[in-house]
mmCIF file with all atom_site columns, C-alpha atoms in Angstrom:
data_model
loop_
_atom_site.group_PDB
_atom_site.id
_atom_site.type_symbol
_atom_site.label_atom_id
_atom_site.label_alt_id
_atom_site.label_comp_id
_atom_site.label_asym_id
_atom_site.label_entity_id
_atom_site.label_seq_id
_atom_site.pdbx_PDB_ins_code
_atom_site.Cartn_x
_atom_site.Cartn_y
_atom_site.Cartn_z
_atom_site.occupancy
_atom_site.B_iso_or_equiv
_atom_site.pdbx_formal_charge
_atom_site.auth_seq_id
_atom_site.auth_comp_id
_atom_site.auth_asym_id
_atom_site.auth_atom_id
_atom_site.pdbx_PDB_model_num
ATOM 1   C CA . ILE A 1 1   ? -20.230 38.425 107.890 1.00 83.00 ? 1   ILE A CA 1
ATOM 2   C CA . VAL A 1 2   ? -20.625 42.170 108.340 1.00 91.00 ? 2   VAL A CA 1
ATOM 3   C CA . ALA A 1 3   ? -19.923 42.829 104.659 1.00 90.00 ? 3   ALA A CA 1
ATOM 4   C CA . GLY A 1 4   ? -22.586 40.277 103.703 1.00 91.00 ? 4   GLY A CA 1
ATOM 5   C CA . ILE A 1 5   ? -25.113 41.941 105.988 1.00 94.00 ? 5   ILE A CA 1
ATOM 6   C CA . VAL A 1 6   ? -24.313 45.334 104.471 1.00 95.00 ? 6   VAL A CA 1
ATOM 7   C CA . VAL A 1 7   ? -24.625 44.040 100.900 1.00 95.00 ? 7   VAL A CA 1
ATOM 8   C CA . GLY A 1 8   ? -27.872 42.261 101.783 1.00 94.00 ? 8   GLY A CA 1
ATOM 9   C CA . GLY A 1 9   ? -29.250 45.477 103.255 1.00 95.00 ? 9   GLY A CA 1
ATOM 10  C CA . VAL A 1 10  ? -28.223 47.457 100.179 1.00 96.00 ? 10  VAL A CA 1
ATOM 11  C CA . TYR A 1 11  ? -29.903 44.889 97.939  1.00 96.00 ? 11  TYR A CA 1
ATOM 12  C CA . LEU A 1 12  ? -33.097 45.016 100.011 1.00 95.00 ? 12  LEU A CA 1
ATOM 13  C CA . ILE A 1 13  ? -33.151 48.815 99.821  1.00 95.00 ? 13  ILE A CA 1
ATOM 14  C CA . ALA A 1 14  ? -32.609 48.685 96.048  1.00 95.00 ? 14  ALA A CA 1
ATOM 15  C CA . ASN A 1 15  ? -35.457 46.167 95.842  1.00 95.00 ? 15  ASN A CA 1
ATOM 16  C CA . ASN A 1 16  ? -37.833 48.235 97.994  1.00 93.00 ? 16  ASN A CA 1
ATOM 17  C CA . PRO A 1 17  ? -41.294 48.006 96.425  1.00 85.00 ? 17  PRO A CA 1
ATOM 18  C CA . LYS A 1 18  ? -42.722 51.182 94.952  1.00 83.00 ? 18  LYS A CA 1
ATOM 19  C CA . PRO A 1 19  ? -46.050 51.858 93.270  1.00 83.00 ? 19  PRO A CA 1
ATOM 20  C CA . GLY A 1 20  ? -45.852 50.634 89.694  1.00 79.00 ? 20  GLY A CA 1
ATOM 21  C CA . ARG A 1 21  ? -42.512 48.909 90.211  1.00 83.00 ? 21  ARG A CA 1
ATOM 22  C CA . PRO A 1 22  ? -42.755 45.446 91.775  1.00 88.00 ? 22  PRO A CA 1
ATOM 23  C CA . SER A 1 23  ? -39.857 44.025 93.717  1.00 92.00 ? 23  SER A CA 1
ATOM 24  C CA . LEU A 1 24  ? -37.832 40.969 92.751  1.00 94.00 ? 24  LEU A CA 1
ATOM 25  C CA . SER A 1 25  ? -38.111 37.676 94.578  1.00 93.00 ? 25  SER A CA 1
ATOM 26  C CA . TYR A 1 26  ? -35.673 36.857 97.363  1.00 93.00 ? 26  TYR A CA 1
ATOM 27  C CA . GLY A 1 27  ? -34.395 33.959 95.288  1.00 95.00 ? 27  GLY A CA 1
ATOM 28  C CA . ARG A 1 28  ? -33.484 36.342 92.490  1.00 94.00 ? 28  ARG A CA 1
ATOM 29  C CA . LEU A 1 29  ? -31.742 38.661 94.963  1.00 94.00 ? 29  LEU A CA 1
ATOM 30  C CA . PHE A 1 30  ? -29.831 35.692 96.346  1.00 93.00 ? 30  PHE A CA 1
ATOM 31  C CA . ARG A 1 31  ? -28.613 34.807 92.848  1.00 95.00 ? 31  ARG A CA 1
ATOM 32  C CA . LEU A 1 32  ? -27.403 38.387 92.392  1.00 95.00 ? 32  LEU A CA 1
ATOM 33  C CA . ALA A 1 33  ? -25.214 37.949 95.481  1.00 92.00 ? 33  ALA A CA 1
ATOM 34  C CA . VAL A 1 34  ? -22.630 36.385 93.180  1.00 95.00 ? 34  VAL A CA 1
ATOM 35  C CA . TRP A 1 35  ? -21.583 39.839 91.937  1.00 96.00 ? 35  TRP A CA 1
ATOM 36  C CA . PRO A 1 36  ? -19.793 41.011 95.101  1.00 96.00 ? 36  PRO A CA 1
ATOM 37  C CA . LEU A 1 37  ? -18.019 37.656 95.281  1.00 95.00 ? 37  LEU A CA 1
ATOM 38  C CA . ALA A 1 38  ? -17.009 37.857 91.639  1.00 96.00 ? 38  ALA A CA 1
ATOM 39  C CA . GLY A 1 39  ? -15.774 41.424 92.091  1.00 96.00 ? 39  GLY A CA 1
ATOM 40  C CA . ALA A 1 40  ? -13.612 40.367 95.005  1.00 95.00 ? 40  ALA A CA 1
ATOM 41  C CA . LEU A 1 41  ? -12.219 37.374 93.114  1.00 96.00 ? 41  LEU A CA 1
ATOM 42  C CA . VAL A 1 42  ? -11.331 39.551 90.149  1.00 96.00 ? 42  VAL A CA 1
ATOM 43  C CA . LEU A 1 43  ? -9.691  42.401 92.056  1.00 95.00 ? 43  LEU A CA 1
ATOM 44  C CA . VAL A 1 44  ? -7.689  40.541 94.714  1.00 95.00 ? 44  VAL A CA 1
ATOM 45  C CA . PRO A 1 45  ? -5.063  39.176 92.289  1.00 95.00 ? 45  PRO A CA 1
ATOM 46  C CA . GLU A 1 46  ? -4.729  42.644 90.748  1.00 94.00 ? 46  GLU A CA 1
ATOM 47  C CA . VAL A 1 47  ? -4.678  44.820 93.864  1.00 93.00 ? 47  VAL A CA 1
ATOM 48  C CA . SER A 1 48  ? -2.439  42.777 96.163  1.00 91.00 ? 48  SER A CA 1
ATOM 49  C CA . PRO A 1 49  ? 0.672   42.895 93.926  1.00 92.00 ? 49  PRO A CA 1
ATOM 50  C CA . LEU A 1 50  ? -0.050  46.544 93.166  1.00 92.00 ? 50  LEU A CA 1
ATOM 51  C CA . MET A 1 51  ? -0.025  47.361 96.872  1.00 91.00 ? 51  MET A CA 1
ATOM 52  C CA . CYS A 1 52  ? 3.283   45.512 97.268  1.00 88.00 ? 52  CYS A CA 1
ATOM 53  C CA . LEU A 1 53  ? 4.839   47.692 94.569  1.00 91.00 ? 53  LEU A CA 1
ATOM 54  C CA . TRP A 1 54  ? 3.161   50.971 95.437  1.00 89.00 ? 54  TRP A CA 1
ATOM 55  C CA . ASP A 1 55  ? 3.076   50.889 99.279  1.00 89.00 ? 55  ASP A CA 1
ATOM 56  C CA . PRO A 1 56  ? 0.827   53.979 99.538  1.00 87.00 ? 56  PRO A CA 1
ATOM 57  C CA . LEU A 1 57  ? 0.968   54.087 103.350 1.00 88.00 ? 57  LEU A CA 1
ATOM 58  C CA . LYS A 1 58  ? 4.788   53.917 103.360 1.00 91.00 ? 58  LYS A CA 1
ATOM 59  C CA . MET A 1 59  ? 4.761   50.839 105.595 1.00 91.00 ? 59  MET A CA 1
ATOM 60  C CA . ARG A 1 60  ? 8.300   49.915 104.606 1.00 92.00 ? 60  ARG A CA 1
ATOM 61  C CA . VAL A 1 61  ? 9.590   53.142 106.115 1.00 93.00 ? 61  VAL A CA 1
ATOM 62  C CA . ASP A 1 62  ? 7.324   53.222 109.166 1.00 94.00 ? 62  ASP A CA 1
ATOM 63  C CA . LEU A 1 63  ? 7.771   49.561 110.113 1.00 93.00 ? 63  LEU A CA 1
ATOM 64  C CA . GLY A 1 64  ? 11.422  49.202 109.085 1.00 92.00 ? 64  GLY A CA 1
ATOM 65  C CA . GLY A 1 65  ? 12.670  49.200 112.673 1.00 93.00 ? 65  GLY A CA 1
ATOM 66  C CA . LEU A 1 66  ? 10.008  46.813 113.957 1.00 96.00 ? 66  LEU A CA 1
ATOM 67  C CA . LEU A 1 67  ? 9.779   44.082 111.321 1.00 95.00 ? 67  LEU A CA 1
ATOM 68  C CA . THR A 1 68  ? 12.119  42.355 108.909 1.00 95.00 ? 68  THR A CA 1
ATOM 69  C CA . PRO A 1 69  ? 11.773  43.209 105.190 1.00 93.00 ? 69  PRO A CA 1
ATOM 70  C CA . SER A 1 70  ? 10.198  39.791 104.611 1.00 94.00 ? 70  SER A CA 1
ATOM 71  C CA . GLN A 1 71  ? 7.595   40.390 107.312 1.00 95.00 ? 71  GLN A CA 1
ATOM 72  C CA . ILE A 1 72  ? 6.803   43.807 105.877 1.00 94.00 ? 72  ILE A CA 1
ATOM 73  C CA . ARG A 1 73  ? 6.324   42.306 102.397 1.00 92.00 ? 73  ARG A CA 1
ATOM 74  C CA . TRP A 1 74  ? 3.884   39.743 103.821 1.00 94.00 ? 74  TRP A CA 1
ATOM 75  C CA . LEU A 1 75  ? 2.038   42.402 105.798 1.00 94.00 ? 75  LEU A CA 1
ATOM 76  C CA . ILE A 1 76  ? 1.641   44.583 102.707 1.00 93.00 ? 76  ILE A CA 1
ATOM 77  C CA . ALA A 1 77  ? 0.540   41.565 100.629 1.00 93.00 ? 77  ALA A CA 1
ATOM 78  C CA . VAL A 1 78  ? -2.143  40.637 103.170 1.00 94.00 ? 78  VAL A CA 1
ATOM 79  C CA . TRP A 1 79  ? -3.217  44.260 103.370 1.00 94.00 ? 79  TRP A CA 1
ATOM 80  C CA . GLY A 1 80  ? -3.521  44.257 99.568  1.00 94.00 ? 80  GLY A CA 1
ATOM 81  C CA . VAL A 1 81  ? -5.719  41.163 99.722  1.00 95.00 ? 81  VAL A CA 1
ATOM 82  C CA . ASN A 1 82  ? -8.016  42.960 102.163 1.00 95.00 ? 82  ASN A CA 1
ATOM 83  C CA . VAL A 1 83  ? -8.144  46.101 100.033 1.00 95.00 ? 83  VAL A CA 1
ATOM 84  C CA . GLY A 1 84  ? -8.872  44.058 96.907  1.00 95.00 ? 84  GLY A CA 1
ATOM 85  C CA . THR A 1 85  ? -11.568 42.058 98.659  1.00 95.00 ? 85  THR A CA 1
ATOM 86  C CA . TYR A 1 86  ? -13.448 45.072 99.963  1.00 95.00 ? 86  TYR A CA 1
ATOM 87  C CA . LEU A 1 87  ? -12.992 47.143 96.810  1.00 96.00 ? 87  LEU A CA 1
ATOM 88  C CA . GLY A 1 88  ? -14.062 44.258 94.584  1.00 96.00 ? 88  GLY A CA 1
ATOM 89  C CA . GLY A 1 89  ? -16.989 43.466 96.862  1.00 96.00 ? 89  GLY A CA 1
ATOM 90  C CA . ALA A 1 90  ? -18.129 47.090 96.834  1.00 96.00 ? 90  ALA A CA 1
ATOM 91  C CA . LEU A 1 91  ? -17.891 47.323 93.039  1.00 97.00 ? 91  LEU A CA 1
ATOM 92  C CA . GLY A 1 92  ? -19.673 43.989 92.669  1.00 97.00 ? 92  GLY A CA 1
ATOM 93  C CA . ALA A 1 93  ? -22.416 45.118 95.046  1.00 97.00 ? 93  ALA A CA 1
ATOM 94  C CA . ALA A 1 94  ? -22.831 48.327 93.052  1.00 98.00 ? 94  ALA A CA 1
ATOM 95  C CA . TRP A 1 95  ? -23.164 46.281 89.865  1.00 98.00 ? 95  TRP A CA 1
ATOM 96  C CA . GLY A 1 96  ? -25.700 44.061 91.639  1.00 97.00 ? 96  GLY A CA 1
ATOM 97  C CA . VAL A 1 97  ? -27.769 47.145 92.519  1.00 97.00 ? 97  VAL A CA 1
ATOM 98  C CA . VAL A 1 98  ? -27.654 48.206 88.864  1.00 97.00 ? 98  VAL A CA 1
ATOM 99  C CA . ARG A 1 99  ? -28.864 44.748 87.872  1.00 96.00 ? 99  ARG A CA 1
ATOM 100 C CA . ILE A 1 100 ? -31.691 44.926 90.438  1.00 96.00 ? 100 ILE A CA 1
ATOM 101 C CA . ARG A 1 101 ? -32.810 48.323 89.174  1.00 93.00 ? 101 ARG A CA 1
ATOM 102 C CA . ARG A 1 102 ? -32.725 47.177 85.546  1.00 94.00 ? 102 ARG A CA 1
ATOM 103 C CA . ALA A 1 103 ? -34.631 43.981 86.305  1.00 93.00 ? 103 ALA A CA 1
ATOM 104 C CA . ARG A 1 104 ? -37.289 45.893 88.194  1.00 92.00 ? 104 ARG A CA 1
ATOM 105 C CA . ALA A 1 105 ? -37.639 48.464 85.420  1.00 89.00 ? 105 ALA A CA 1
ATOM 106 C CA . ALA A 1 106 ? -38.104 45.682 82.855  1.00 89.00 ? 106 ALA A CA 1
ATOM 107 C CA . ARG A 1 107 ? -40.962 44.059 84.795  1.00 83.00 ? 107 ARG A CA 1
ATOM 108 C CA . PRO A 1 108 ? -44.511 45.035 83.926  1.00 81.00 ? 108 PRO A CA 1
ATOM 109 C CA . PRO A 1 109 ? -46.232 47.312 86.456  1.00 76.00 ? 109 PRO A CA 1
ATOM 110 C CA . ALA A 1 110 ? -48.279 45.581 89.126  1.00 65.00 ? 110 ALA A CA 1
#
């Protein structure tokens, strides 16, 4: 929910009306909300296995005495899903802002 509020706020700021550059409709902004979702869906399957192989926070070493190797693998996999979701959502939101700016620039001045 918080990520959606942040993306919505970013989209509203990118759509802020300026003299000579009309804003897009809320319906159009809503349709552009697919980009953060698409970014997350694309990156999760890529990032989660990468995190399992790479283990950048060295969780295997730090948690070796507390959890079984199987539990550590699951923890790292879930962590990778979270990283992929937020990274993909952020990249998708950035692409959505680019699309908003381009659409506004293509509209005739008010």
